[in-house]
Amino acid sequence: MSSRPSWPTPRHRTLWLGLAGLALIMAIAWLRQPPLAQASLLATQTWTRVVPDTWWHALTWLGDAHWALALWWLSLAWIGQPRVALGIAAWGLLPTIAMVHVTKAWVTSPRPAAVMPEGLLHVIGPALKMGSFPSGHTATAFYLAAAWALSVGPGRRQRWAWGLAVGVAAAVGLSRVAVGAHWWADVLAGAVVGIWGAALGWLGQRRWGHAWPRLSWQRTGPVVALALAVSLWWRPVPADVVIVSHALGAWLAGWGAWKMWRRLRPRPTAYAD
């Protein structure tokens, strides 16, 4: 009895990924048409306004690089391969930043607040005017989410990790439309940039992971956690997210201090009779 290769094969996966990428590019180009862009944004804001503005304001801050990195670093305590996650994030960092900022400079796209009539758009937070395409918050969220999910390991656990990570990143992208900072095309483009950046980081980790400095996770993790916690307390944030910011900082500080105490406490020595 001849054995048949399991589907999808690597060729099929490459084909489907290519088709999915092409479909996303076509969707972004379609959604960038001004009438459709405004209609899709207003339709989204019609039902997102059912949720209090404070929720969307707090959620959109999760895409801020500082907050996203703090949460991501804290989440590394619950995965089995933190060094892999750090390698993916490190190798993909510069390509992701370059893709976001080069595209923003090349595509001078106005934000919704710059072109829509006053009173029609619901703005939560500052009314930003330029630098719309792509969404940097969404790119950050998808980049760190994919880097985290790729380091969990194969099997059912990774599928759950992908679902959780993509769900949180998608919520951040939705919040950028809810607060009136971006069009839907910006959000989709940000998601593509973030996933591409994580993919480049994954390739870099597989190819040059040995070149990454072999710092002890037990030594560096608590130190970075404490540093992020302290800086979050001094970060100027809106009044409605101060409590969340300070809670996250206290959580990071507690986790870092506990890990350091476990590492530095004296261990009992076993003596032979």
Short mmCIF file of C-alpha atoms in Angstrom, two decimals:
data_model
loop_
_atom_site.label_atom_id
_atom_site.label_comp_id
_atom_site.label_asym_id
_atom_site.label_seq_id
_atom_site.Cartn_x
_atom_site.Cartn_y
_atom_site.Cartn_z
CA MET A 1 0.00 0.00 0.00
CA SER A 2 1.63 3.23 -1.14
CA SER A 3 1.87 6.09 1.31
CA ARG A 4 0.60 9.42 0.06
CA PRO A 5 2.05 12.73 1.26
CA SER A 6 -0.06 14.62 3.78
CA TRP A 7 -1.89 17.71 2.56
CA PRO A 8 -1.03 20.52 2.52
CA THR A 9 2.47 19.87 1.26
CA PRO A 10 5.12 22.63 1.49
CA ARG A 11 4.35 23.57 -2.14
CA HIS A 12 0.64 23.86 -1.35
CA ARG A 13 1.34 25.93 1.75
CA THR A 14 3.51 28.31 -0.29
CA LEU A 15 0.78 28.57 -2.93
CA TRP A 16 -1.95 29.32 -0.39
CA LEU A 17 0.21 31.86 1.43
CA GLY A 18 0.94 33.57 -1.88
CA LEU A 19 -2.76 33.67 -2.79
CA ALA A 20 -3.66 34.98 0.66
CA GLY A 21 -1.03 37.72 0.33
CA LEU A 22 -2.34 38.68 -3.10
CA ALA A 23 -5.90 38.80 -1.78
CA LEU A 24 -4.83 41.07 1.10
CA ILE A 25 -3.01 43.43 -1.27
CA MET A 26 -6.11 43.62 -3.49
CA ALA A 27 -8.32 44.24 -0.43
CA ILE A 28 -6.02 47.03 0.76
CA ALA A 29 -6.06 48.69 -2.68
CA TRP A 30 -9.85 48.36 -2.82
CA LEU A 31 -10.39 49.80 0.67
CA ARG A 32 -8.13 52.77 -0.07
CA GLN A 33 -10.72 54.22 -2.47
CA PRO A 34 -12.03 57.35 -0.66
CA PRO A 35 -15.79 56.62 -0.80
CA LEU A 36 -15.35 53.04 0.37
CA ALA A 37 -12.76 54.02 2.97
CA GLN A 38 -15.10 56.55 4.57
CA ALA A 39 -18.13 54.28 4.38
CA SER A 40 -16.34 51.32 6.00
CA LEU A 41 -14.92 53.52 8.76
CA LEU A 42 -18.27 55.10 9.62
CA ALA A 43 -20.03 51.72 9.53
CA THR A 44 -17.46 50.33 11.96
CA GLN A 45 -17.77 53.30 14.30
CA THR A 46 -21.55 52.90 14.33
CA TRP A 47 -21.34 49.67 16.33
CA THR A 48 -18.04 50.27 18.15
CA ARG A 49 -19.63 53.27 19.89
CA VAL A 50 -21.82 50.81 21.80
CA VAL A 51 -18.69 50.13 23.90
CA PRO A 52 -17.53 53.00 26.17
CA ASP A 53 -14.78 55.19 24.74
CA THR A 54 -12.50 54.37 27.68
CA TRP A 55 -12.32 50.73 26.58
CA TRP A 56 -11.21 51.62 23.06
CA HIS A 57 -8.76 54.21 24.37
CA ALA A 58 -7.16 51.67 26.71
CA LEU A 59 -7.16 48.95 24.04
CA THR A 60 -5.49 51.12 21.41
CA TRP A 61 -2.65 51.85 23.85
CA LEU A 62 -1.78 48.14 23.76
CA GLY A 63 -0.42 48.82 20.26
CA ASP A 64 1.90 51.52 21.57
CA ALA A 65 5.44 50.12 21.34
CA HIS A 66 6.17 50.66 25.03
CA TRP A 67 3.01 49.02 26.36
CA ALA A 68 3.11 46.23 23.77
CA LEU A 69 6.70 45.38 24.65
CA ALA A 70 5.90 45.36 28.38
CA LEU A 71 2.98 42.96 27.92
CA TRP A 72 4.95 40.83 25.49
CA TRP A 73 7.88 40.55 27.88
CA LEU A 74 5.56 39.55 30.70
CA SER A 75 3.97 36.87 28.49
CA LEU A 76 7.36 35.22 27.91
CA ALA A 77 7.11 33.75 31.40
CA TRP A 78 4.35 31.41 30.14
CA ILE A 79 6.08 29.94 27.10
CA GLY A 80 8.67 27.22 26.94
CA GLN A 81 11.11 28.89 24.52
CA PRO A 82 11.67 32.51 25.58
CA ARG A 83 15.09 32.61 23.90
CA VAL A 84 13.48 31.70 20.57
CA ALA A 85 10.93 34.50 21.01
CA LEU A 86 13.70 36.97 21.81
CA GLY A 87 15.64 35.86 18.73
CA ILE A 88 12.62 36.22 16.44
CA ALA A 89 11.84 39.65 17.86
CA ALA A 90 15.46 40.80 17.59
CA TRP A 91 16.09 39.67 14.00
CA GLY A 92 12.78 41.08 12.77
CA LEU A 93 12.86 44.40 14.64
CA LEU A 94 14.77 46.55 12.16
CA PRO A 95 12.96 45.21 9.04
CA THR A 96 9.58 45.90 10.67
CA ILE A 97 10.52 49.44 11.71
CA ALA A 98 11.93 50.11 8.25
CA MET A 99 8.81 48.81 6.46
CA VAL A 100 6.51 50.97 8.62
CA HIS A 101 8.45 54.23 8.39
CA VAL A 102 9.56 53.92 4.75
CA THR A 103 5.97 53.20 3.69
CA LYS A 104 4.64 56.12 5.77
CA ALA A 105 7.17 58.44 4.11
CA TRP A 106 6.50 57.08 0.63
CA VAL A 107 2.69 56.98 0.85
CA THR A 108 1.74 60.40 2.21
CA SER A 109 -1.77 59.43 3.25
CA PRO A 110 -3.95 61.74 5.40
CA ARG A 111 -5.73 60.32 8.43
CA PRO A 112 -9.54 60.39 8.75
CA ALA A 113 -9.53 63.52 10.95
CA ALA A 114 -7.77 65.47 8.17
CA VAL A 115 -10.34 64.82 5.42
CA MET A 116 -13.69 63.99 7.03
CA PRO A 117 -16.13 66.76 8.02
CA GLU A 118 -16.06 67.84 11.65
CA GLY A 119 -18.78 66.14 13.67
CA LEU A 120 -19.07 63.15 11.34
CA LEU A 121 -16.01 61.31 12.66
CA HIS A 122 -15.92 60.13 16.27
CA VAL A 123 -12.39 60.80 17.58
CA ILE A 124 -11.16 59.32 20.86
CA GLY A 125 -7.91 60.88 22.03
CA PRO A 126 -5.77 63.27 19.96
CA ALA A 127 -6.96 64.11 16.44
CA LEU A 128 -4.04 62.98 14.27
CA LYS A 129 -3.78 64.35 10.74
CA MET A 130 -1.01 62.70 8.69
CA GLY A 131 1.02 59.48 8.50
CA SER A 132 -1.95 57.18 8.11
CA PHE A 133 -0.64 54.30 5.96
CA PRO A 134 0.16 51.80 7.41
CA SER A 135 -0.98 51.61 11.04
CA GLY A 136 2.11 51.46 13.24
CA HIS A 137 0.14 50.29 16.29
CA THR A 138 -1.32 47.38 14.31
CA ALA A 139 2.08 46.45 12.86
CA THR A 140 3.59 46.40 16.37
CA ALA A 141 0.75 44.27 17.72
CA PHE A 142 0.89 41.68 14.93
CA TYR A 143 4.71 41.61 14.92
CA LEU A 144 4.98 40.83 18.63
CA ALA A 145 1.96 38.50 18.56
CA ALA A 146 3.41 36.42 15.72
CA ALA A 147 6.87 36.35 17.34
CA TRP A 148 5.28 35.06 20.55
CA ALA A 149 3.12 32.43 18.83
CA LEU A 150 6.01 31.14 16.69
CA SER A 151 8.04 30.38 19.83
CA VAL A 152 5.39 28.37 21.67
CA GLY A 153 6.17 25.11 19.85
CA PRO A 154 4.27 22.81 17.49
CA GLY A 155 1.01 21.04 18.20
CA ARG A 156 -2.29 22.01 19.74
CA ARG A 157 -0.69 24.47 22.14
CA GLN A 158 0.65 26.55 19.24
CA ARG A 159 -2.78 26.63 17.59
CA TRP A 160 -4.25 28.04 20.79
CA ALA A 161 -1.36 30.51 20.99
CA TRP A 162 -1.98 31.70 17.43
CA GLY A 163 -5.68 32.16 18.15
CA LEU A 164 -5.00 34.20 21.30
CA ALA A 165 -2.18 36.27 19.80
CA VAL A 166 -4.00 37.09 16.55
CA GLY A 167 -7.20 37.85 18.48
CA VAL A 168 -5.45 40.43 20.68
CA ALA A 169 -3.61 41.96 17.72
CA ALA A 170 -6.84 42.16 15.68
CA ALA A 171 -8.57 43.89 18.61
CA VAL A 172 -5.80 46.49 18.63
CA GLY A 173 -6.26 47.00 14.89
CA LEU A 174 -10.03 47.41 15.35
CA SER A 175 -9.41 49.98 18.08
CA ARG A 176 -7.45 52.14 15.64
CA VAL A 177 -10.58 52.47 13.53
CA ALA A 178 -12.80 52.91 16.59
CA VAL A 179 -10.74 55.87 17.87
CA GLY A 180 -10.77 57.49 14.41
CA ALA A 181 -7.00 57.30 13.89
CA HIS A 182 -6.87 55.03 10.82
CA TRP A 183 -8.74 53.71 7.81
CA TRP A 184 -9.33 49.98 7.40
CA ALA A 185 -6.70 49.80 4.62
CA ASP A 186 -4.12 51.15 7.09
CA VAL A 187 -5.01 48.45 9.61
CA LEU A 188 -4.79 45.62 7.07
CA ALA A 189 -1.46 46.94 5.79
CA GLY A 190 -0.15 47.17 9.35
CA ALA A 191 -1.13 43.55 9.98
CA VAL A 192 0.71 42.46 6.81
CA VAL A 193 3.84 44.42 7.79
CA GLY A 194 3.81 42.97 11.31
CA ILE A 195 3.44 39.37 10.10
CA TRP A 196 6.13 39.86 7.44
CA GLY A 197 8.48 41.29 10.07
CA ALA A 198 7.88 38.30 12.37
CA ALA A 199 8.44 35.92 9.43
CA LEU A 200 11.78 37.60 8.66
CA GLY A 201 12.67 37.35 12.33
CA TRP A 202 11.80 33.65 12.34
CA LEU A 203 14.01 33.06 9.29
CA GLY A 204 16.82 35.04 10.91
CA GLN A 205 16.48 33.05 14.13
CA ARG A 206 16.69 29.76 12.23
CA ARG A 207 19.63 30.89 10.09
CA TRP A 208 21.70 33.02 12.49
CA GLY A 209 20.29 32.18 15.90
CA HIS A 210 23.71 31.01 17.05
CA ALA A 211 25.03 34.56 16.56
CA TRP A 212 22.57 36.02 19.07
CA PRO A 213 24.30 36.70 22.43
CA ARG A 214 23.69 33.79 24.78
CA LEU A 215 22.46 35.81 27.74
CA SER A 216 20.82 33.88 30.52
CA TRP A 217 17.04 34.35 30.44
CA GLN A 218 16.97 33.94 34.23
CA ARG A 219 19.37 36.87 34.56
CA THR A 220 18.13 39.27 31.89
CA GLY A 221 14.38 38.64 32.18
CA PRO A 222 13.82 40.07 35.67
CA VAL A 223 16.10 43.06 35.01
CA VAL A 224 14.27 44.05 31.83
CA ALA A 225 10.90 43.48 33.53
CA LEU A 226 11.82 45.82 36.37
CA ALA A 227 13.15 48.44 33.94
CA LEU A 228 9.93 48.37 31.90
CA ALA A 229 7.85 48.57 35.07
CA VAL A 230 9.67 51.66 36.33
CA SER A 231 9.47 53.40 32.96
CA LEU A 232 5.73 52.66 32.68
CA TRP A 233 5.14 54.54 35.92
CA TRP A 234 6.87 57.61 34.50
CA ARG A 235 5.30 57.35 31.04
CA PRO A 236 2.83 60.23 30.37
CA VAL A 237 -0.48 58.50 29.63
CA PRO A 238 -4.09 59.75 29.51
CA ALA A 239 -5.98 59.86 32.79
CA ASP A 240 -8.39 57.07 31.79
CA VAL A 241 -5.57 54.54 31.32
CA VAL A 242 -3.35 55.51 34.26
CA ILE A 243 -4.77 52.73 36.46
CA VAL A 244 -4.14 50.10 33.77
CA SER A 245 -0.62 51.43 33.20
CA HIS A 246 0.24 51.35 36.89
CA ALA A 247 -1.31 47.91 37.34
CA LEU A 248 0.79 46.58 34.47
CA GLY A 249 3.89 48.22 35.93
CA ALA A 250 3.22 46.73 39.37
CA TRP A 251 2.66 43.30 37.81
CA LEU A 252 5.93 43.48 35.89
CA ALA A 253 7.79 44.69 38.97
CA GLY A 254 6.36 41.90 41.11
CA TRP A 255 7.17 39.25 38.53
CA GLY A 256 10.70 40.54 38.03
CA ALA A 257 11.38 40.79 41.75
CA TRP A 258 10.03 37.28 42.38
CA LYS A 259 12.17 35.79 39.60
CA MET A 260 15.25 37.57 40.91
CA TRP A 261 14.56 36.39 44.47
CA ARG A 262 14.22 32.80 43.28
CA ARG A 263 17.48 33.07 41.36
CA LEU A 264 19.48 34.71 44.15
CA ARG A 265 18.16 32.88 47.23
CA PRO A 266 20.57 30.32 48.73
CA ARG A 267 19.78 26.74 47.83
CA PRO A 268 20.03 23.92 50.36
CA THR A 269 23.07 21.71 49.98
CA ALA A 270 22.64 17.97 50.14
CA TYR A 271 25.14 16.26 52.41
CA ALA A 272 25.94 12.60 52.18
CA ASP A 273 25.73 10.56 55.38
#
